[in-house]
CSV table of C-alpha atoms in Angstrom, one decimal:
chain,number,residue,atom,x,y,z
H,1,VAL,CA,-0.3,-0.1,0.4
H,2,LYS,CA,3.3,2.5,0.8
H,3,ARG,CA,4.5,1.9,-2.5
H,4,TYR,CA,0.7,1.9,-4.9
H,5,ARG,CA,0.7,5.2,-2.2
H,6,ASP,CA,4.3,6.5,-3.6
H,7,GLY,CA,3.2,5.9,-7.3
H,8,TYR,CA,3.9,2.4,-8.2
H,9,PRO,CA,1.8,0.0,-9.9
H,10,ILE,CA,0.6,-2.2,-8.0
H,11,GLU,CA,0.3,-4.6,-10.4
H,12,GLU,CA,4.1,-4.4,-11.7
H,13,SER,CA,5.5,-3.5,-8.3
H,14,SER,CA,3.6,-7.0,-6.3
H,15,PHE,CA,2.3,-9.5,-8.9
H,16,GLY,CA,5.5,-9.1,-11.4
H,17,GLY,CA,6.1,-13.1,-12.7
H,18,LEU,CA,4.2,-14.5,-9.9
H,19,CYS,CA,1.1,-16.7,-11.0
H,20,GLY,CA,-2.0,-15.4,-8.9
H,21,ASP,CA,-5.1,-14.5,-10.0
H,22,ALA,CA,-8.4,-13.2,-8.2
H,23,GLU,CA,-10.7,-15.5,-9.7
H,24,ASP,CA,-8.3,-18.7,-8.5
H,25,ILE,CA,-9.3,-17.7,-4.8
H,26,ASN,CA,-12.1,-20.2,-5.7
H,27,LEU,CA,-10.4,-23.2,-6.8
H,28,LEU,CA,-8.4,-22.7,-3.2
H,29,ARG,CA,-11.0,-21.8,-1.3
H,30,LEU,CA,-10.5,-19.1,0.5
H,31,GLY,CA,-11.6,-17.0,2.7
H,32,VAL,CA,-16.5,-17.7,3.2
H,33,ARG,CA,-18.2,-19.9,0.7
H,34,ASP,CA,-21.9,-18.3,-0.8
H,35,GLU,CA,-23.9,-21.4,-0.4
H,36,ILE,CA,-25.8,-19.7,-2.7
H,37,THR,CA,-23.5,-18.9,-5.8
H,38,GLY,CA,-21.0,-21.1,-4.9
H,39,GLU,CA,-18.3,-18.2,-5.2
H,40,CYS,CA,-15.6,-17.4,-2.3
H,41,SER,CA,-14.8,-14.3,-1.1
H,42,LEU,CA,-12.6,-12.6,1.8
H,43,GLN,CA,-14.5,-10.0,2.2
H,44,ASN,CA,-14.7,-10.0,6.5
H,45,GLY,CA,-11.1,-9.9,6.2
H,46,TYR,CA,-10.8,-7.1,3.6
H,47,LYS,CA,-13.0,-5.3,5.8
H,48,GLU,CA,-9.9,-5.3,9.1
H,49,VAL,CA,-7.5,-5.1,6.8
H,50,SER,CA,-8.8,-1.9,5.2
H,51,ALA,CA,-9.6,-0.6,8.4
H,52,ALA,CA,-5.8,-1.3,9.5
H,53,LEU,CA,-4.4,0.8,6.4
H,54,GLY,CA,-6.7,3.6,6.6
H,55,LEU,CA,-8.1,3.2,2.9
H,56,SER,CA,-10.1,5.8,1.0
H,57,ASP,CA,-13.4,5.3,-0.5
H,58,ASP,CA,-11.8,6.1,-3.9
H,59,GLU,CA,-8.9,3.4,-2.6
H,60,SER,CA,-11.4,0.8,-1.7
H,61,ARG,CA,-13.0,1.6,-5.2
H,62,GLY,CA,-10.1,1.7,-7.2
H,63,ASP,CA,-7.0,-0.6,-7.9
H,64,LEU,CA,-7.3,-1.3,-3.6
H,65,SER,CA,-10.4,-3.2,-3.5
H,66,LEU,CA,-11.2,-6.4,-2.8
H,67,GLN,CA,-11.0,-7.8,-6.5
H,68,THR,CA,-7.2,-6.7,-5.5
H,69,PHE,CA,-7.6,-7.9,-2.3
H,70,HIS,CA,-8.8,-11.6,-3.7
H,71,LYS,CA,-5.0,-11.9,-6.3
H,72,VAL,CA,-2.9,-10.5,-3.2
H,73,ALA,CA,-4.7,-13.7,-1.2
H,74,ALA,CA,-4.7,-16.0,-4.7
H,75,VAL,CA,-0.6,-14.9,-5.3
H,76,ALA,CA,0.6,-15.6,-1.5
H,77,GLN,CA,-1.1,-19.1,-1.0
H,78,ARG,CA,0.5,-20.1,-4.4
H,79,ASN,CA,3.9,-18.1,-4.4
H,80,ALA,CA,4.5,-19.0,-0.2
H,81,VAL,CA,6.9,-20.7,1.0
H,82,SER,CA,5.9,-21.9,4.5
H,83,VAL,CA,9.2,-22.2,6.6
H,84,THR,CA,9.5,-21.9,9.8
H,85,THR,CA,11.6,-19.4,12.7
H,86,ARG,CA,14.1,-20.2,14.9
H,87,THR,CA,13.8,-21.3,17.8
H,88,PRO,CA,14.7,-19.0,20.9
H,89,PHE,CA,15.0,-22.1,22.8
H,90,ARG,CA,18.9,-22.7,22.2
H,91,THR,CA,20.5,-19.9,21.9
H,92,TYR,CA,18.5,-19.2,25.8
H,93,TYR,CA,20.0,-22.4,26.9
H,94,GLU,CA,23.5,-22.3,25.5
H,95,ALA,CA,24.1,-18.5,27.2
H,96,ILE,CA,22.8,-19.5,30.7
H,97,LEU,CA,25.2,-22.5,29.6
H,98,ARG,CA,27.6,-19.4,28.7
H,99,ASN,CA,27.2,-17.5,31.6
H,100,LEU,CA,26.6,-19.5,35.0
H,101,GLY,CA,28.0,-22.7,34.2
H,102,ARG,CA,26.6,-26.3,34.0
H,103,GLY,CA,26.2,-28.0,36.6
H,104,THR,CA,26.9,-25.2,39.3
H,105,PRO,CA,23.8,-23.9,41.7
H,106,ARG,CA,23.2,-21.4,40.0
H,107,HIS,CA,22.4,-23.2,36.4
H,108,LYS,CA,20.2,-26.0,38.3
H,109,LYS,CA,18.3,-23.4,39.9
H,110,ALA,CA,17.6,-21.0,36.5
H,111,MET,CA,16.8,-24.3,34.9
H,112,GLU,CA,14.0,-25.5,37.3
H,113,ASP,CA,13.0,-22.1,37.1
H,114,LEU,CA,12.8,-22.5,33.4
H,115,ALA,CA,11.1,-25.8,34.1
H,116,ASN,CA,8.1,-24.2,36.3
H,117,ILE,CA,7.4,-21.6,34.3
H,118,LEU,CA,6.5,-24.1,31.1
H,119,GLY,CA,4.8,-26.1,33.9
H,120,SER,CA,6.8,-28.9,35.8
H,121,LYS,CA,5.5,-29.9,38.7
H,122,ASP,CA,8.3,-31.0,40.0
H,123,GLY,CA,11.3,-28.2,38.5
H,124,ASN,CA,12.9,-30.7,36.4
H,125,LEU,CA,12.6,-30.0,32.2
H,126,SER,CA,11.3,-33.0,30.6
H,127,ARG,CA,12.5,-33.6,27.1
H,128,HIS,CA,9.0,-32.5,25.4
H,129,MET,CA,9.6,-28.7,26.9
H,130,ASP,CA,11.4,-27.6,23.9
H,131,GLY,CA,8.7,-28.6,21.9
H,132,ILE,CA,5.9,-25.7,24.3
H,133,VAL,CA,8.8,-22.9,23.8
H,134,GLU,CA,8.7,-23.9,19.4
H,135,GLU,CA,5.0,-24.2,19.1
H,136,LYS,CA,4.9,-20.7,21.2
H,137,CYS,CA,7.5,-18.8,19.8
H,138,ALA,CA,8.9,-20.7,16.7
H,139,VAL,CA,5.8,-19.4,14.2
H,140,ARG,CA,5.2,-21.2,11.0
H,141,ILE,CA,4.6,-18.6,8.6
H,142,GLY,CA,4.0,-18.0,4.7
H,143,CYS,CA,6.8,-15.8,2.7
H,144,ILE,CA,7.4,-14.8,-1.0
H,145,PHE,CA,10.4,-15.1,-2.0
H,146,THR,CA,10.3,-13.6,-6.0
H,147,LEU,CA,13.1,-14.9,-7.1
H,148,THR,CA,12.3,-18.4,-5.4
H,149,ALA,CA,8.8,-18.5,-6.8
H,150,ARG,CA,9.6,-17.8,-10.3
H,151,MET,CA,11.4,-21.7,-10.3
H,152,ASN,CA,9.5,-24.1,-11.6
H,153,HIS,CA,8.4,-27.4,-10.1
H,154,SER,CA,9.6,-31.0,-10.8
H,155,CYS,CA,8.7,-33.9,-9.2
H,156,ASP,CA,12.8,-34.6,-10.3
H,157,PRO,CA,14.0,-31.6,-9.1
H,158,CYS,CA,18.7,-30.5,-9.1
H,159,ALA,CA,17.9,-28.0,-6.2
H,160,GLU,CA,16.0,-27.1,-3.5
H,161,ILE,CA,15.1,-25.3,-0.9
H,162,ARG,CA,16.4,-25.0,1.8
H,163,ALA,CA,15.4,-23.1,5.5
H,164,GLN,CA,14.9,-25.3,8.0
H,165,GLU,CA,15.4,-22.8,10.4
H,166,TYR,CA,14.4,-19.1,9.2
H,167,ALA,CA,17.1,-16.5,10.8
H,168,ASP,CA,17.8,-14.3,8.9
H,169,CYS,CA,15.1,-13.3,6.2
H,170,ASN,CA,16.6,-15.3,3.7
H,171,ILE,CA,16.8,-18.6,1.8
H,172,ASP,CA,18.9,-21.1,0.4
H,173,ILE,CA,19.2,-22.9,-3.0
H,174,ALA,CA,21.3,-25.9,-3.1
H,175,ALA,CA,21.9,-28.4,-6.0
H,176,LYS,CA,20.7,-32.1,-5.0
H,177,ARG,CA,22.8,-33.1,-8.3
H,178,ILE,CA,25.0,-32.1,-11.0
H,179,ILE,CA,23.5,-29.6,-13.3
H,180,GLN,CA,24.7,-29.2,-16.2
H,181,PRO,CA,25.5,-26.1,-18.1
H,182,GLY,CA,21.9,-24.4,-19.7
H,183,GLU,CA,20.0,-26.9,-17.5
H,184,GLU,CA,16.4,-24.9,-16.0
H,185,LEU,CA,17.3,-24.8,-12.3
H,186,THR,CA,13.7,-26.7,-11.2
H,187,ILE,CA,12.2,-27.4,-7.1
H,188,SER,CA,9.3,-29.5,-6.0
H,189,TYR,CA,6.5,-27.1,-5.3
H,190,VAL,CA,5.8,-30.5,-2.3
H,191,ASN,CA,7.5,-33.1,0.1
H,192,LEU,CA,9.2,-36.0,-2.2
H,193,GLY,CA,10.6,-37.1,1.3
H,194,PRO,CA,14.5,-38.6,1.1
H,195,ASN,CA,13.7,-41.4,-0.8
H,196,PRO,CA,11.4,-40.4,-3.9
H,197,SER,CA,9.3,-43.5,-5.1
H,198,ASN,CA,8.2,-43.7,-8.8
H,199,SER,CA,4.8,-45.2,-7.5
H,200,ILE,CA,1.3,-44.6,-9.4
H,201,LEU,CA,0.2,-44.2,-5.4
H,202,ALA,CA,3.0,-41.3,-5.1
H,203,LYS,CA,2.6,-40.0,-9.0
H,204,ASN,CA,-1.5,-39.5,-7.4
H,205,ARG,CA,-0.4,-38.2,-4.4
H,206,ARG,CA,1.6,-35.8,-5.7
H,207,THR,CA,-1.2,-34.8,-8.6
H,208,ARG,CA,-3.6,-34.5,-5.7
H,209,GLU,CA,-1.3,-32.5,-3.5
H,210,LEU,CA,-0.3,-29.9,-6.8
H,211,GLU,CA,-3.8,-29.0,-8.4
H,212,ALA,CA,-5.4,-28.8,-4.6
H,213,ARG,CA,-2.8,-26.0,-3.8
H,214,TYR,CA,-0.9,-24.5,-7.5
H,215,LEU,CA,-3.4,-25.6,-9.5
H,216,PHE,CA,-2.1,-27.2,-12.3
H,217,VAL,CA,-0.9,-30.6,-13.6
H,218,CYS,CA,2.3,-32.1,-13.4
H,219,THR,CA,4.3,-32.8,-16.8
H,220,CYS,CA,7.7,-33.6,-15.4
H,221,SER,CA,9.6,-36.6,-16.7
H,222,ARG,CA,9.5,-38.8,-13.5
H,223,CYS,CA,5.3,-38.1,-13.8
H,224,LEU,CA,5.2,-39.1,-17.0
H,225,LYS,CA,7.1,-42.0,-16.2
């Protein structure tokens, strides 16, 4: 919105090269579906965003309309990468060890206090407690990286996204195998697992997920086998 108000065309500044149209929210099942027309709408969310941003009547009827909001939602759904922010528990625990020393009375007291904060009844840390911290602090989010979003999908990709610990607003694209000169860099939009299968069941699972989340049928070499 700020870039738009600064004079940048919203289509060029926000959607250039990214797939997604306002009508896609029906296929993606975003928002509330009208029982009569069968069409989806994000009207309620748009009202909240419009109020928060202080959109004028002219902006709401023009380039920042509900239709634009629908397109933004569709673009985000079809181009976002899911990442999990890095848990602070490990850094916090390492700082306690560094400052208090392992096994010292102060360290034991700090661990007891931490365990009690996390819900322990006996002052001891259990193995699942770091999961409590991760659930509350290591938030799972969707991010759009404009260069990565332009990379095509393959169920037999030559590269992969690596963002196990999302800490610095960057993700890495790493080669999975030797890439030949002139070969297109591809990634998988779905989780293939450590040992991708060529079975019909695996292909059908990938097909369903790609159609539901990204609205296309894959015709890569693995799917055509």
